[in-house]
Amino acid sequence: MKNLLKQYDICVGNATKTVFNNDNDIYQDGTLPLYRDKDGTLWAISGHTHAGHIGMFKGTCISDLAEVYPTKMNFETGSADNAFNGIKYPEGIKSRGSVWPMGLYICPNTHRFFCFFHNETGWNGKGTGYDAYGLCDKPNGDSDFRHIGLIVSDDEGKTWSFLRWVLTSEQVCFTKAYNPDGINVLGQESKRLSLGSGDFTLFVNERDGFMYLVYNILSFDFDEKRLSGCNVYLARTRIRTDGIMGDFVKFYDGRFSEPGNFGKETPIVENAWHARITYSENLGAYVMSSTAVNSSASDVSEFVPDYAEFRTGKTLTEWSEPITIPYKEGNRGYFGNHYVSLVSEDDKSSASELKGGVAALLCHNATDVIKYPLKFYKKRSKLFF
């Protein structure tokens, strides 16, 4: 499939520090969750629960977002003894660890806020964290296990309550080598482990009436103690406007057919990290921004080489080969960072579309989120966004 962006020259503008920065006690670790409500206000939730704080931000566009208040969780995180109101992972293992917000949706009729979050078993467990090998304070080679959870707020993000775990990979969240709670379930024993469903973005697609979790599953070589793969998957639920969030269905074998918890899944893109999807009206196609993956890397620090890739697709399940942006300051001569998000800079577009003005790429890695304007030129023609 042809990449529609190949016909354009992409110019990177000057970097601007955003409000999502460490000086403001915000350590955004994951792509930034954004959503524009029915009244036109752009909202963001940023930070995580074990470094700095999580804040709610609002404005008219990316450039004027400002924090309105810190959030409060009406539940504990951290130790498996009391985290997440004692609600276990779907496998039956006690939940533990942190909240990393990565997806935001606001119901147009009830103004209820929904936040999808990433969770890992090996970080901030306060003595109960574990990875593929056993208890840990920091996972060996990033080999802990992921889930996607859902929290809800009825006061515009000031306070949040835990609802449920919405996405779990087909394989369980522990290995034969270590069963953290000793439950009567068989752990993974293959050499190539699945580290669970997580590391995601949310795409709310008004064009087809569904919202999508665009998530990763990391593969891990148990014997060599290294990451061995990272693919992108899709799960969807119908957009509701009554204050309720439905269950998700995974894309598998050509159709959305498998349950969000324990269902099988087929990748839509291989070797891509933290993919984010938007729709370009001018292109008449979907655009995916993500970070490259080096699946043959021997060290976790080299697994994601921190440069951006861009794909296009007429559907959400079939994507072109990626293009990169040559850039003298970029890693290996390409532009990007560990987390990248292609977003609109205007004050009217939804968080899931690109139109008008100039697009921007947000780049960071639990460091200051930096905004780079991007201009797309087709020879001597005008911008297409």
Short mmCIF file of C-alpha atoms in Angstrom, two decimals:
data_model
loop_
_atom_site.label_atom_id
_atom_site.label_comp_id
_atom_site.label_asym_id
_atom_site.label_seq_id
_atom_site.Cartn_x
_atom_site.Cartn_y
_atom_site.Cartn_z
CA MET A 1 0.00 0.00 0.00
CA LYS A 2 1.33 3.43 -0.97
CA ASN A 3 2.15 5.88 1.79
CA LEU A 4 0.26 9.07 0.87
CA LEU A 5 2.80 11.20 2.73
CA LYS A 6 5.61 10.31 0.33
CA GLN A 7 4.45 13.04 -2.04
CA TYR A 8 5.11 15.71 0.60
CA ASP A 9 8.19 17.40 2.00
CA ILE A 10 7.92 17.72 5.78
CA CYS A 11 9.47 20.75 7.45
CA VAL A 12 10.16 20.67 11.21
CA GLY A 13 9.73 24.01 12.99
CA ASN A 14 11.31 25.36 16.15
CA ALA A 15 10.83 23.47 19.41
CA THR A 16 8.54 24.90 22.11
CA LYS A 17 8.33 23.68 25.70
CA THR A 18 4.76 22.84 26.68
CA VAL A 19 3.04 23.11 30.07
CA PHE A 20 3.59 19.36 30.53
CA ASN A 21 7.03 19.67 32.05
CA ASN A 22 9.04 18.53 35.05
CA ASP A 23 9.26 22.06 36.49
CA ASN A 24 5.47 21.84 36.88
CA ASP A 25 5.79 18.46 38.64
CA ILE A 26 4.44 16.64 35.54
CA TYR A 27 6.31 13.59 34.25
CA GLN A 28 4.30 12.49 31.23
CA ASP A 29 5.27 8.87 30.56
CA GLY A 30 3.26 7.80 27.50
CA THR A 31 1.50 9.63 24.69
CA LEU A 32 -0.55 12.59 25.91
CA PRO A 33 -4.32 11.94 26.38
CA LEU A 34 -6.43 14.72 24.77
CA TYR A 35 -10.14 15.25 24.13
CA ARG A 36 -12.28 18.18 22.97
CA ASP A 37 -15.69 18.26 24.67
CA LYS A 38 -18.98 19.19 22.96
CA ASP A 39 -18.59 22.84 24.09
CA GLY A 40 -15.26 23.14 22.28
CA THR A 41 -12.93 23.00 25.30
CA LEU A 42 -9.78 20.95 24.78
CA TRP A 43 -8.90 18.83 27.84
CA ALA A 44 -5.79 16.87 28.73
CA ILE A 45 -4.79 14.65 31.64
CA SER A 46 -1.07 14.28 32.25
CA GLY A 47 1.37 12.71 34.71
CA HIS A 48 1.29 9.44 36.64
CA THR A 49 0.86 8.26 40.21
CA HIS A 50 4.41 7.46 41.29
CA ALA A 51 6.35 10.49 40.04
CA GLY A 52 5.13 14.06 40.37
CA HIS A 53 1.36 14.31 40.13
CA ILE A 54 -1.47 13.85 37.64
CA GLY A 55 -3.04 17.14 36.55
CA MET A 56 -6.09 18.16 34.54
CA PHE A 57 -5.49 20.75 31.84
CA LYS A 58 -7.82 22.68 29.58
CA GLY A 59 -7.71 25.37 26.92
CA THR A 60 -8.66 26.04 23.33
CA CYS A 61 -5.70 24.36 21.63
CA ILE A 62 -2.41 22.60 22.36
CA SER A 63 -0.55 25.90 22.75
CA ASP A 64 -2.73 27.44 25.50
CA LEU A 65 -3.51 24.41 27.67
CA ALA A 66 -3.08 25.20 31.37
CA GLU A 67 -3.45 23.11 34.51
CA VAL A 68 -6.74 23.76 36.30
CA TYR A 69 -6.21 21.40 39.26
CA PRO A 70 -4.34 18.30 40.41
CA THR A 71 -6.38 15.12 40.37
CA LYS A 72 -7.29 12.91 43.31
CA MET A 73 -7.73 9.15 43.08
CA ASN A 74 -10.56 7.73 45.22
CA PHE A 75 -8.60 4.49 45.53
CA GLU A 76 -5.09 3.44 46.44
CA THR A 77 -2.28 2.45 44.09
CA GLY A 78 0.98 0.65 44.86
CA SER A 79 0.91 -2.45 47.05
CA ALA A 80 -1.15 -5.49 46.06
CA ASP A 81 -2.49 -5.52 49.61
CA ASN A 82 -4.87 -2.61 48.95
CA ALA A 83 -4.46 -1.21 45.41
CA PHE A 84 -7.44 -0.64 43.07
CA ASN A 85 -10.03 -1.32 45.78
CA GLY A 86 -8.85 -4.91 45.95
CA ILE A 87 -10.24 -5.63 42.47
CA LYS A 88 -7.99 -8.27 40.93
CA TYR A 89 -6.66 -8.45 37.40
CA PRO A 90 -8.90 -10.62 35.20
CA GLU A 91 -6.44 -13.50 35.67
CA GLY A 92 -7.20 -13.55 39.40
CA ILE A 93 -3.89 -12.00 40.47
CA LYS A 94 -4.06 -9.07 42.93
CA SER A 95 -3.75 -5.72 41.16
CA ARG A 96 -0.78 -3.54 42.04
CA GLY A 97 1.33 -0.64 40.78
CA SER A 98 0.51 2.71 39.21
CA VAL A 99 -1.86 4.63 36.97
CA TRP A 100 -0.43 5.96 33.70
CA PRO A 101 -3.24 7.92 31.94
CA MET A 102 -3.12 7.33 28.17
CA GLY A 103 -6.67 7.85 26.85
CA LEU A 104 -9.43 10.41 27.57
CA TYR A 105 -13.10 10.50 26.51
CA ILE A 106 -15.83 12.92 27.66
CA CYS A 107 -19.47 11.93 27.29
CA PRO A 108 -21.30 14.71 25.40
CA ASN A 109 -24.62 14.33 27.27
CA THR A 110 -23.55 13.58 30.85
CA HIS A 111 -20.13 15.32 30.78
CA ARG A 112 -18.74 12.24 32.52
CA PHE A 113 -14.97 11.89 32.05
CA PHE A 114 -13.51 8.47 31.23
CA CYS A 115 -9.76 7.86 31.45
CA PHE A 116 -8.10 4.69 30.19
CA PHE A 117 -4.80 3.96 31.91
CA HIS A 118 -1.76 1.76 31.53
CA ASN A 119 -0.62 -0.43 34.44
CA GLU A 120 2.45 -2.61 35.01
CA THR A 121 3.15 -5.26 37.63
CA GLY A 122 6.82 -4.38 38.15
CA TRP A 123 6.73 -0.67 39.01
CA ASN A 124 5.61 0.99 42.25
CA GLY A 125 4.47 -2.30 43.80
CA LYS A 126 5.87 -1.23 47.17
CA GLY A 127 7.34 -4.65 47.83
CA THR A 128 4.79 -6.59 45.75
CA GLY A 129 5.97 -5.71 42.24
CA TYR A 130 6.98 -8.63 40.02
CA ASP A 131 8.26 -9.50 36.55
CA ALA A 132 8.72 -12.70 34.55
CA TYR A 133 11.27 -14.03 37.07
CA GLY A 134 9.90 -12.99 40.46
CA LEU A 135 9.53 -10.10 42.89
CA CYS A 136 11.33 -6.92 41.83
CA ASP A 137 11.68 -3.23 42.54
CA LYS A 138 12.56 -2.65 38.89
CA PRO A 139 11.68 -5.25 36.22
CA ASN A 140 14.51 -7.22 34.62
CA GLY A 141 14.80 -6.12 31.01
CA ASP A 142 11.32 -4.54 31.19
CA SER A 143 9.80 -8.02 31.63
CA ASP A 144 6.81 -7.12 33.80
CA PHE A 145 3.17 -7.47 32.67
CA ARG A 146 0.67 -4.91 31.35
CA HIS A 147 -3.08 -4.31 31.58
CA ILE A 148 -5.37 -1.45 30.56
CA GLY A 149 -7.76 -0.11 33.19
CA LEU A 150 -10.60 2.43 33.30
CA ILE A 151 -11.32 5.21 35.78
CA VAL A 152 -14.23 7.68 35.77
CA SER A 153 -14.85 11.22 37.03
CA ASP A 154 -18.10 13.16 37.47
CA ASP A 155 -16.47 16.46 38.45
CA GLU A 156 -14.40 17.25 35.33
CA GLY A 157 -11.40 15.23 36.41
CA LYS A 158 -10.91 16.53 39.95
CA THR A 159 -11.56 13.10 41.50
CA TRP A 160 -11.46 9.68 39.86
CA SER A 161 -12.92 6.29 40.78
CA PHE A 162 -11.69 2.92 39.53
CA LEU A 163 -14.19 1.03 37.35
CA ARG A 164 -12.58 -2.09 35.91
CA TRP A 165 -9.84 -3.71 33.86
CA VAL A 166 -10.85 -3.46 30.20
CA LEU A 167 -8.05 -5.11 28.22
CA THR A 168 -5.95 -8.19 28.94
CA SER A 169 -3.85 -10.19 26.48
CA GLU A 170 -4.64 -13.79 25.58
CA GLN A 171 -1.72 -14.99 27.73
CA VAL A 172 -1.84 -14.64 31.51
CA CYS A 173 0.20 -12.06 33.44
CA PHE A 174 2.80 -14.38 34.98
CA THR A 175 5.10 -17.26 34.08
CA LYS A 176 5.65 -20.84 35.09
CA ALA A 177 8.80 -19.59 36.83
CA TYR A 178 6.85 -17.27 39.14
CA ASN A 179 3.17 -17.28 40.14
CA PRO A 180 2.81 -14.20 42.40
CA ASP A 181 -0.34 -15.27 44.24
CA GLY A 182 -0.06 -19.04 43.86
CA ILE A 183 -3.42 -19.32 42.10
CA ASN A 184 -4.51 -22.50 40.31
CA VAL A 185 -3.74 -21.16 36.83
CA LEU A 186 -0.94 -22.20 34.49
CA GLY A 187 1.68 -19.52 33.86
CA GLN A 188 3.36 -18.84 30.54
CA GLU A 189 6.18 -21.26 29.86
CA SER A 190 7.21 -20.59 26.27
CA LYS A 191 10.56 -19.01 25.48
CA ARG A 192 8.78 -16.08 23.80
CA LEU A 193 6.59 -14.44 26.43
CA SER A 194 3.75 -11.97 25.97
CA LEU A 195 4.04 -9.05 28.37
CA GLY A 196 0.37 -8.14 28.10
CA SER A 197 -1.83 -5.49 26.51
CA GLY A 198 -0.83 -1.88 27.23
CA ASP A 199 1.31 1.05 26.02
CA PHE A 200 -1.61 2.47 24.07
CA THR A 201 -3.51 5.46 22.72
CA LEU A 202 -7.25 6.12 22.29
CA PHE A 203 -8.80 6.97 18.90
CA VAL A 204 -12.41 8.18 19.00
CA ASN A 205 -13.66 7.77 15.44
CA GLU A 206 -16.85 9.70 14.81
CA ARG A 207 -16.74 8.47 11.19
CA ASP A 208 -17.72 4.91 12.11
CA GLY A 209 -19.18 5.33 15.60
CA PHE A 210 -16.49 3.40 17.49
CA MET A 211 -13.65 4.27 19.84
CA TYR A 212 -10.44 2.28 19.54
CA LEU A 213 -7.66 1.29 21.90
CA VAL A 214 -4.51 1.23 19.77
CA TYR A 215 -2.25 -0.91 21.94
CA ASN A 216 1.09 -2.71 22.03
CA ILE A 217 2.06 -6.18 23.09
CA LEU A 218 5.74 -6.60 23.87
CA SER A 219 7.37 -9.99 23.37
CA PHE A 220 10.18 -11.09 25.66
CA ASP A 221 12.84 -13.78 25.32
CA PHE A 222 12.88 -15.46 28.72
CA ASP A 223 16.22 -17.25 28.19
CA GLU A 224 18.11 -14.29 26.73
CA LYS A 225 16.41 -11.80 29.07
CA ARG A 226 15.63 -9.28 26.33
CA LEU A 227 12.68 -7.76 24.49
CA SER A 228 12.19 -9.53 21.15
CA GLY A 229 9.20 -7.83 19.51
CA CYS A 230 6.57 -5.09 19.74
CA ASN A 231 3.45 -5.02 17.55
CA VAL A 232 0.35 -2.81 17.36
CA TYR A 233 -3.20 -4.16 17.90
CA LEU A 234 -6.73 -2.77 17.88
CA ALA A 235 -9.76 -3.20 20.13
CA ARG A 236 -12.98 -1.22 19.85
CA THR A 237 -16.25 -0.41 21.56
CA ARG A 238 -19.27 1.49 20.26
CA ILE A 239 -19.32 5.18 21.18
CA ARG A 240 -22.06 5.69 23.76
CA THR A 241 -23.46 9.04 24.88
CA ASP A 242 -25.33 8.02 28.03
CA GLY A 243 -22.47 7.94 30.53
CA ILE A 244 -21.78 4.21 30.14
CA MET A 245 -18.65 2.61 28.68
CA GLY A 246 -19.14 -0.66 26.82
CA ASP A 247 -16.79 -3.64 26.66
CA PHE A 248 -14.05 -3.81 24.04
CA VAL A 249 -13.74 -6.34 21.22
CA LYS A 250 -10.33 -7.20 19.73
CA PHE A 251 -9.41 -7.35 16.06
CA TYR A 252 -8.51 -10.93 15.17
CA ASP A 253 -8.17 -12.79 11.87
CA GLY A 254 -9.71 -10.06 9.75
CA ARG A 255 -12.58 -8.93 11.97
CA PHE A 256 -13.47 -7.61 15.41
CA SER A 257 -14.49 -10.85 17.07
CA GLU A 258 -12.54 -11.60 20.26
CA PRO A 259 -13.23 -10.39 23.82
CA GLY A 260 -11.15 -7.59 25.33
CA ASN A 261 -10.05 -9.81 28.20
CA PHE A 262 -8.19 -12.99 27.16
CA GLY A 263 -9.27 -12.77 23.50
CA LYS A 264 -6.92 -13.54 20.64
CA GLU A 265 -5.50 -10.65 18.62
CA THR A 266 -3.92 -10.05 15.21
CA PRO A 267 -1.43 -7.19 14.78
CA ILE A 268 -2.29 -4.36 12.41
CA VAL A 269 1.35 -3.11 12.30
CA GLU A 270 4.56 -4.82 13.32
CA ASN A 271 7.56 -3.22 15.02
CA ALA A 272 5.98 0.07 16.12
CA TRP A 273 5.82 1.64 19.58
CA HIS A 274 2.97 3.74 21.03
CA ALA A 275 1.06 4.25 17.78
CA ARG A 276 -1.44 7.12 17.63
CA ILE A 277 -4.10 7.42 14.91
CA THR A 278 -5.73 10.57 13.54
CA TYR A 279 -7.84 11.26 10.46
CA SER A 280 -6.77 13.83 7.85
CA GLU A 281 -9.69 15.35 5.95
CA ASN A 282 -7.39 16.71 3.25
CA LEU A 283 -5.69 13.38 2.68
CA GLY A 284 -8.94 11.48 2.96
CA ALA A 285 -7.06 8.89 5.00
CA TYR A 286 -5.98 7.90 8.47
CA VAL A 287 -2.47 8.82 9.65
CA MET A 288 -0.54 6.80 12.22
CA SER A 289 2.37 8.32 14.13
CA SER A 290 4.57 5.96 16.15
CA THR A 291 8.15 5.32 17.23
CA ALA A 292 10.38 2.83 15.48
CA VAL A 293 11.25 -0.51 17.09
CA ASN A 294 14.52 -2.43 16.73
CA SER A 295 13.39 -5.95 17.58
CA SER A 296 16.92 -7.36 17.23
CA ALA A 297 18.41 -5.06 19.88
CA SER A 298 20.28 -6.87 22.63
CA ASP A 299 19.72 -4.11 25.22
CA VAL A 300 16.40 -2.58 26.33
CA SER A 301 17.83 0.93 25.88
CA GLU A 302 18.30 0.26 22.14
CA PHE A 303 14.97 -1.49 21.56
CA VAL A 304 13.14 1.77 20.82
CA PRO A 305 15.66 3.95 18.93
CA ASP A 306 13.59 7.12 19.50
CA TYR A 307 12.69 8.35 16.03
CA ALA A 308 9.23 8.86 14.57
CA GLU A 309 7.56 6.95 11.76
CA PHE A 310 4.38 7.87 9.88
CA ARG A 311 1.98 5.56 8.04
CA THR A 312 -1.26 6.16 6.14
CA GLY A 313 -4.28 3.93 5.64
CA LYS A 314 -7.74 4.04 4.08
CA THR A 315 -8.93 1.67 6.82
CA LEU A 316 -7.82 1.18 10.41
CA THR A 317 -6.53 -2.34 9.84
CA GLU A 318 -4.40 -1.93 6.68
CA TRP A 319 -1.42 0.41 6.78
CA SER A 320 1.33 1.53 4.43
CA GLU A 321 5.03 1.16 5.04
CA PRO A 322 6.39 3.96 7.25
CA ILE A 323 8.23 7.12 6.30
CA THR A 324 10.69 9.00 8.51
CA ILE A 325 11.76 12.65 8.66
CA PRO A 326 15.49 13.30 8.12
CA TYR A 327 16.66 15.61 10.87
CA LYS A 328 20.20 16.58 11.83
CA GLU A 329 19.50 16.56 15.58
CA GLY A 330 17.53 13.33 15.57
CA ASN A 331 18.69 9.87 16.64
CA ARG A 332 20.44 8.23 13.65
CA GLY A 333 19.62 11.28 11.56
CA TYR A 334 15.83 11.02 11.98
CA PHE A 335 13.34 13.19 13.83
CA GLY A 336 11.41 12.02 16.89
CA ASN A 337 11.65 10.75 20.44
CA HIS A 338 10.53 7.85 22.64
CA TYR A 339 6.89 8.98 22.60
CA VAL A 340 5.49 10.93 19.63
CA SER A 341 1.98 12.26 18.96
CA LEU A 342 0.85 13.94 15.74
CA VAL A 343 -1.82 16.47 16.75
CA SER A 344 -3.68 19.44 15.32
CA GLU A 345 -2.75 22.93 16.50
CA ASP A 346 -6.05 24.67 15.71
CA ASP A 347 -8.80 25.49 18.21
CA LYS A 348 -11.63 23.49 16.62
CA SER A 349 -10.37 20.08 15.51
CA SER A 350 -11.11 17.09 17.69
CA ALA A 351 -8.19 15.24 19.26
CA SER A 352 -8.68 12.57 16.58
CA GLU A 353 -8.45 14.67 13.43
CA LEU A 354 -6.13 16.90 11.45
CA LYS A 355 -7.47 19.82 9.48
CA GLY A 356 -6.50 23.39 8.83
CA GLY A 357 -3.41 25.20 10.02
CA VAL A 358 -0.22 23.44 10.96
CA ALA A 359 0.10 20.06 12.65
CA ALA A 360 2.50 19.48 15.53
CA LEU A 361 4.45 16.56 16.89
CA LEU A 362 4.71 16.18 20.68
CA CYS A 363 7.94 14.49 21.75
CA HIS A 364 9.17 13.31 25.18
CA ASN A 365 10.04 10.42 27.50
CA ALA A 366 8.83 11.28 31.03
CA THR A 367 10.75 14.49 30.39
CA ASP A 368 9.42 17.87 29.29
CA VAL A 369 6.88 17.47 26.48
CA ILE A 370 8.22 19.45 23.53
CA LYS A 371 6.06 20.67 20.64
CA TYR A 372 7.45 20.83 17.10
CA PRO A 373 5.33 22.42 14.36
CA LEU A 374 5.27 20.33 11.18
CA LYS A 375 4.52 21.75 7.74
CA PHE A 376 3.70 19.41 4.87
CA TYR A 377 4.46 20.75 1.39
CA LYS A 378 3.53 19.13 -1.91
CA LYS A 379 6.10 20.67 -4.25
CA ARG A 380 4.96 24.33 -4.46
CA SER A 381 1.40 23.79 -3.28
CA LYS A 382 -0.26 24.79 -0.02
CA LEU A 383 -0.44 22.73 3.14
CA PHE A 384 -2.90 19.88 3.01
CA PHE A 385 -4.00 19.98 6.67
#
